[in-house]
mmCIF file of C-alpha atoms in Angstrom:
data_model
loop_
_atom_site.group_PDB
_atom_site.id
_atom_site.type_symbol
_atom_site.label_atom_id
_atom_site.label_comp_id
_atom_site.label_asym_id
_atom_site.label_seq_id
_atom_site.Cartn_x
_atom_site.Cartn_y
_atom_site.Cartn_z
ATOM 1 C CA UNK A 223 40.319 25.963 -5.823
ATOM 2 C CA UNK A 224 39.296 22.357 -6.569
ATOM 3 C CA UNK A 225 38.958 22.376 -1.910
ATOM 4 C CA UNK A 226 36.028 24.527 -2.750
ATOM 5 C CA UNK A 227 34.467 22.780 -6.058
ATOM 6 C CA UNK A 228 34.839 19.344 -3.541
ATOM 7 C CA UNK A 229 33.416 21.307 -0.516
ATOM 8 C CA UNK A 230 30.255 22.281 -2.632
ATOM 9 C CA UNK A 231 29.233 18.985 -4.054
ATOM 10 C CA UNK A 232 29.774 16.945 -0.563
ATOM 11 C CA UNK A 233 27.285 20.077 1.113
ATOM 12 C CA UNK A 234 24.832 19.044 -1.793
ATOM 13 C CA UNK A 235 25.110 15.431 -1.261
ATOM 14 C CA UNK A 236 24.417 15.732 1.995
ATOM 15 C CA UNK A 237 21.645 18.362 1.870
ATOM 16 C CA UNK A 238 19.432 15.945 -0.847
ATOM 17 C CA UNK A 239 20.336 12.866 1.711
ATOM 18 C CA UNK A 240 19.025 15.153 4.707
ATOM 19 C CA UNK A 241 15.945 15.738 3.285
ATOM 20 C CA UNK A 242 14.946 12.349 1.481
ATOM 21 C CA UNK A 243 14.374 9.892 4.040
ATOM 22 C CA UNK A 244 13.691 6.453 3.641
ATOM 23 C CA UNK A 245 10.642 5.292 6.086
ATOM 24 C CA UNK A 246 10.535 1.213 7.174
ATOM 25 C CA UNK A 247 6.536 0.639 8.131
ATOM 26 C CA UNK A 248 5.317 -0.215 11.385
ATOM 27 C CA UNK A 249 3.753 -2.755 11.305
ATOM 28 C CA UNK A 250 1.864 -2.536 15.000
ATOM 29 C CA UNK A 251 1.080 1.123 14.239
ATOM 30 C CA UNK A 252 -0.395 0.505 10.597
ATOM 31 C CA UNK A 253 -3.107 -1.076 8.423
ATOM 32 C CA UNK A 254 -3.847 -1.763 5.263
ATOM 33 C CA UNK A 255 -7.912 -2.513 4.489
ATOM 34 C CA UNK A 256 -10.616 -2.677 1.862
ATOM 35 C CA UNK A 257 -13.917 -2.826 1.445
ATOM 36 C CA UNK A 258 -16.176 -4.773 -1.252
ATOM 37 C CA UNK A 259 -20.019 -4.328 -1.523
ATOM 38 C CA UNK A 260 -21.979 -7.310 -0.651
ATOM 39 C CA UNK A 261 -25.477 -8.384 -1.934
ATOM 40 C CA UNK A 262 -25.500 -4.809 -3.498
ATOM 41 C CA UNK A 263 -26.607 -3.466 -0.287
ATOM 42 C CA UNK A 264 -23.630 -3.180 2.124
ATOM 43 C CA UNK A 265 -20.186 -3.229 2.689
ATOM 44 C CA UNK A 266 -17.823 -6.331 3.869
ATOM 45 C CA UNK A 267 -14.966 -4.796 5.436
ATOM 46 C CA UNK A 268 -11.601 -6.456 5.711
ATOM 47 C CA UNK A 269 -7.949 -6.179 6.358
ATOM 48 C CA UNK A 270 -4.233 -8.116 6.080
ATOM 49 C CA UNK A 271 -2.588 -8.451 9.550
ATOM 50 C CA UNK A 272 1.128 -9.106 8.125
ATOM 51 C CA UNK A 273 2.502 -6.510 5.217
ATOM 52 C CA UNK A 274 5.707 -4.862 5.202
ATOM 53 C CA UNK A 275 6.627 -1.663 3.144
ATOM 54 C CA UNK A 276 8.481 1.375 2.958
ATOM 55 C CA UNK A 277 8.642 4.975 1.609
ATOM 56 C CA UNK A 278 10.918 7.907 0.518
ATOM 57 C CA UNK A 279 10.209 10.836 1.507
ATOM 58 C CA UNK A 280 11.216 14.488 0.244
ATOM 59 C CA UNK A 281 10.718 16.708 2.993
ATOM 60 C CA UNK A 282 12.598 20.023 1.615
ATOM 61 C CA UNK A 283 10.351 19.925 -1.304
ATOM 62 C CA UNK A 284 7.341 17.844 0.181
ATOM 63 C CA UNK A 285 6.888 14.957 -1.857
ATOM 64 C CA UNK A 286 6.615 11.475 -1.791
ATOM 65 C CA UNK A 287 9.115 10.109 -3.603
ATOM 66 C CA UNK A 288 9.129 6.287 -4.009
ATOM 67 C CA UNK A 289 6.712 3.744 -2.277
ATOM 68 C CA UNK A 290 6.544 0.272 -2.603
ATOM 69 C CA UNK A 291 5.005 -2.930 -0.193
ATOM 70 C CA UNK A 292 4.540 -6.962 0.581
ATOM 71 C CA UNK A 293 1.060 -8.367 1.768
ATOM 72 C CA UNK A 294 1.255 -11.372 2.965
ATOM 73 C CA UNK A 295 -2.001 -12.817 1.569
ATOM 74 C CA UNK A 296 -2.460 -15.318 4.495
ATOM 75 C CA UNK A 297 -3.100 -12.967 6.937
ATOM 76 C CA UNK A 298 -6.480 -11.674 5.499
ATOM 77 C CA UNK A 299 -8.882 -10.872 8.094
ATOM 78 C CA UNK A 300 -12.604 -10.210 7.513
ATOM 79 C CA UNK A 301 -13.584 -11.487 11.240
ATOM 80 C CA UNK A 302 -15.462 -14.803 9.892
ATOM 81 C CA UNK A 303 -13.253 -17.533 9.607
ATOM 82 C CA UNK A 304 -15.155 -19.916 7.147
ATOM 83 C CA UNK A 305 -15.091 -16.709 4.599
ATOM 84 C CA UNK A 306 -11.629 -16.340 4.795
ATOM 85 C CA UNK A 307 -11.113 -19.513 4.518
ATOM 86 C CA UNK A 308 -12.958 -19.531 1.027
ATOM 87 C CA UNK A 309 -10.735 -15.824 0.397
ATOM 88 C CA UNK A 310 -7.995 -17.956 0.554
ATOM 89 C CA UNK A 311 -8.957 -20.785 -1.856
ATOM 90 C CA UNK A 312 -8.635 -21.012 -5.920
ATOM 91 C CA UNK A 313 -11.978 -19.481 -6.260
ATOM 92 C CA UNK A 314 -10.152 -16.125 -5.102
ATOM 93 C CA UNK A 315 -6.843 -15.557 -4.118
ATOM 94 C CA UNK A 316 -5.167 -19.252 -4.147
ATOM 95 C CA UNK A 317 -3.017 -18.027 -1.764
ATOM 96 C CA UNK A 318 -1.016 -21.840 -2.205
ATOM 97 C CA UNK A 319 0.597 -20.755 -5.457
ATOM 98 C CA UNK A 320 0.325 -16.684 -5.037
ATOM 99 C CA UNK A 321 0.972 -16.431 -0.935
ATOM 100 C CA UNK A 322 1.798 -12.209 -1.745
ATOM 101 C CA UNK A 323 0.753 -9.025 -2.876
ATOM 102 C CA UNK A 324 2.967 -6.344 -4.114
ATOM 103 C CA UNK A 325 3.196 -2.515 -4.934
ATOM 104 C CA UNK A 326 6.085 -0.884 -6.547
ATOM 105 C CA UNK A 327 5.565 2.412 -7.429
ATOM 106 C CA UNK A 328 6.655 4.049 -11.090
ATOM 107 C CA UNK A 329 5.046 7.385 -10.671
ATOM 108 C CA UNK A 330 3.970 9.657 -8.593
ATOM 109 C CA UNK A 331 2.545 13.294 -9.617
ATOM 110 C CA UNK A 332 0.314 15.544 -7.817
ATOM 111 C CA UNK A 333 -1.346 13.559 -4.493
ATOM 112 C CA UNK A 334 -1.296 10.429 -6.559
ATOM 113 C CA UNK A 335 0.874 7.193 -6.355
ATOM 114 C CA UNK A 336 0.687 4.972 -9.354
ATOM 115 C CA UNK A 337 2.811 1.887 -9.892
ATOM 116 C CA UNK A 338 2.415 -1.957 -10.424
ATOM 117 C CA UNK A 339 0.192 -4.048 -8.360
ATOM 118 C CA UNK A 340 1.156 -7.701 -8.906
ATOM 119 C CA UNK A 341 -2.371 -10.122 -7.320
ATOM 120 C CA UNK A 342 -2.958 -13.661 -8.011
ATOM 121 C CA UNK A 343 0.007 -13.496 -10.502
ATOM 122 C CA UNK A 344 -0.879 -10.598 -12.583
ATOM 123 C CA UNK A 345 0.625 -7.171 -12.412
ATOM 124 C CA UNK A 346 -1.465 -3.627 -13.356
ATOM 125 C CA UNK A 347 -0.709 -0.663 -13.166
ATOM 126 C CA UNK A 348 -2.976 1.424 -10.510
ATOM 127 C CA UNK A 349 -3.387 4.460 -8.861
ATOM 128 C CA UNK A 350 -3.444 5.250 -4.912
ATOM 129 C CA UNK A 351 -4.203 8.835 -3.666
ATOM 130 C CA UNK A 352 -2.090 9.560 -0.562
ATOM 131 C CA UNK A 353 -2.115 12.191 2.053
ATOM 132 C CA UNK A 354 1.277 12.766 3.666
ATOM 133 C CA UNK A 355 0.311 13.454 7.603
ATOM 134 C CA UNK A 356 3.840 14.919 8.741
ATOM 135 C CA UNK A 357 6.717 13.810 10.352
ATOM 136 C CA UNK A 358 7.373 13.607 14.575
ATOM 137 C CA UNK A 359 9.877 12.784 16.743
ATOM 138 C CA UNK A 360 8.834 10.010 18.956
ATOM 139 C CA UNK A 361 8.348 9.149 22.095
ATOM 140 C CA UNK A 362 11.614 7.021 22.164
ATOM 141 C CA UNK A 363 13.752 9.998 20.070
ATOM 142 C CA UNK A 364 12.710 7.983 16.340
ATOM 143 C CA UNK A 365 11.854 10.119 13.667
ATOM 144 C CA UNK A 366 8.397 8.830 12.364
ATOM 145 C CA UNK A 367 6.387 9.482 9.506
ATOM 146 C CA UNK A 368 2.310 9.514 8.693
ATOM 147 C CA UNK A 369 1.088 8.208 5.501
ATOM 148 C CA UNK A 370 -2.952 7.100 4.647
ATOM 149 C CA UNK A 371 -3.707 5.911 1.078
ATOM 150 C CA UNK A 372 -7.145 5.156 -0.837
ATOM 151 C CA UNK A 373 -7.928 3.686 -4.197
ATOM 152 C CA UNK A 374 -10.647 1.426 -6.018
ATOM 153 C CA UNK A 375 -9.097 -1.466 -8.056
ATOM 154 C CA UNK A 376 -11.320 -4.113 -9.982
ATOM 155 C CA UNK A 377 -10.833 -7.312 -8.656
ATOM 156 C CA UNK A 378 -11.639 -9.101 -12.045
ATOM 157 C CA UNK A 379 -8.697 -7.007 -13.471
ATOM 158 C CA UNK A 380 -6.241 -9.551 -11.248
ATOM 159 C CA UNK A 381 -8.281 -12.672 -12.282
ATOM 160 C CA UNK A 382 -10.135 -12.627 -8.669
ATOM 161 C CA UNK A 383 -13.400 -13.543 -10.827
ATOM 162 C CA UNK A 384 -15.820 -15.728 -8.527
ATOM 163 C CA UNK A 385 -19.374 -14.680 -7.819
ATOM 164 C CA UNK A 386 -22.414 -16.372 -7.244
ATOM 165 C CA UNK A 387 -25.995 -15.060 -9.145
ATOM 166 C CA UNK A 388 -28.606 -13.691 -6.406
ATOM 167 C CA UNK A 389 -31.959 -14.366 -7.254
ATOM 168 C CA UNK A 390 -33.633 -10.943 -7.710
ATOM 169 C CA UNK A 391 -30.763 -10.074 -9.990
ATOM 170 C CA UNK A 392 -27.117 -8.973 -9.710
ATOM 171 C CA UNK A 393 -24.424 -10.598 -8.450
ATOM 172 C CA UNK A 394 -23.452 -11.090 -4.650
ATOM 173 C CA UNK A 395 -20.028 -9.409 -4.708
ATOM 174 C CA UNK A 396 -19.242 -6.110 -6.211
ATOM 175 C CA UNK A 397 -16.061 -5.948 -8.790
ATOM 176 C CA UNK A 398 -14.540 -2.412 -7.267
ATOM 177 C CA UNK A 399 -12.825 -3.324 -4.206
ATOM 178 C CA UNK A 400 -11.909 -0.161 -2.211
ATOM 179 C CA UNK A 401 -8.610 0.163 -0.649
ATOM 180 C CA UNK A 402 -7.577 2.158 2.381
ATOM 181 C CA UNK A 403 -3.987 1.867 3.988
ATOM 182 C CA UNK A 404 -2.720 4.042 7.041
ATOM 183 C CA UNK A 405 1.021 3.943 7.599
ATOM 184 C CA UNK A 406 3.068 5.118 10.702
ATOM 185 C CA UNK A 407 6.649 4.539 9.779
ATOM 186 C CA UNK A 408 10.325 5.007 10.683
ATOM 187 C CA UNK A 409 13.324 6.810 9.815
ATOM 188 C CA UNK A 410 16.167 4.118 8.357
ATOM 189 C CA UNK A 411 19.243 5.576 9.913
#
């Protein structure tokens, strides 16, 4: 009856593979931002225009399963041009001798992704919360997949230490640096 034994473990294979499937991001159809408080009064919002990434997903069991991604530091946006010019320099991200950013995730329990950011040459280990927003066929017959993540780093954690002293008091850019990524993605055939 080995037939059988064989039968049962290729059925099982191919159930897990069925239900874990590995998502590619899109990158026109995604986003990955933050936020960082400025002059202790508002907010300076910003974004990277060129990432790449991708996920596993579990969707017998409904989990997230692995998660990892690639910013391409260059591509920072915050809509002025002479400050991300200075985002770019050795006073922040020295993008000439650290050009990425990187996630890999170790972890991930509950609604919570945690795994090693490497920034400005220095890895940490951090923690993203993620929603998982469902999975749709597309327009074009691909099988797509939501994802939308959050988290609060501290910048001086990754060496990202420059500030400048405001008069009144305080500094003129907050440490926490709030993260917020929304991913549409597709099913890897």
């Amino acid at each position: 009856n080995m037939n059988f034994f064989r039968l049962t473990i290729l059925s099982i294979v191919s159930i897990v593979t069925l239900y874990a499937g590995e998502y590619k991001v899109d990158l026109s159809h995604s986003y990955v931002g933050f936020k960082i408080k400025h002059l202790m009064i508002s907010n300076v919002k910003g974004n990277f225009e060129n990432f790449s990434g991708k996920f596993t997903y579990d969707e017998e069991n409904k989990k997230l399963l692995t998660l990892d991604g690639k910013i391409d530091v260059n591509s920072i946006n915050t809509s002025i041009a002479k400050r991300d010019k200075h985002l770019k320099s050795k006073d922040f991200f020295d993008v000439d001798k650290y050009p990425n950013i990187t996630f890999v995730s170790s972890k991930i329990k509950n609604d919570s992704v945690y795994g090693k950011l490497t920034m400005h040459g220095i890895t940490k280990e951090v923690k993203l919360d993620y929603e998982f927003n469902g999975i749709i066929k597309g327009p074009r017959g691909k099988t797509k997949a939501g994802l939308s993540l959050s988290g609060k780093l501290n910048r001086k954690d990754f060496g990202l230490k420059y500030n400048s002293l405001l008069e009144a008091g305080g500094v003129a850019i907050s440490d926490s640096v709030k993260l917020d990524l929304e991913f549409e993605a597709v099913l890897l055939k």
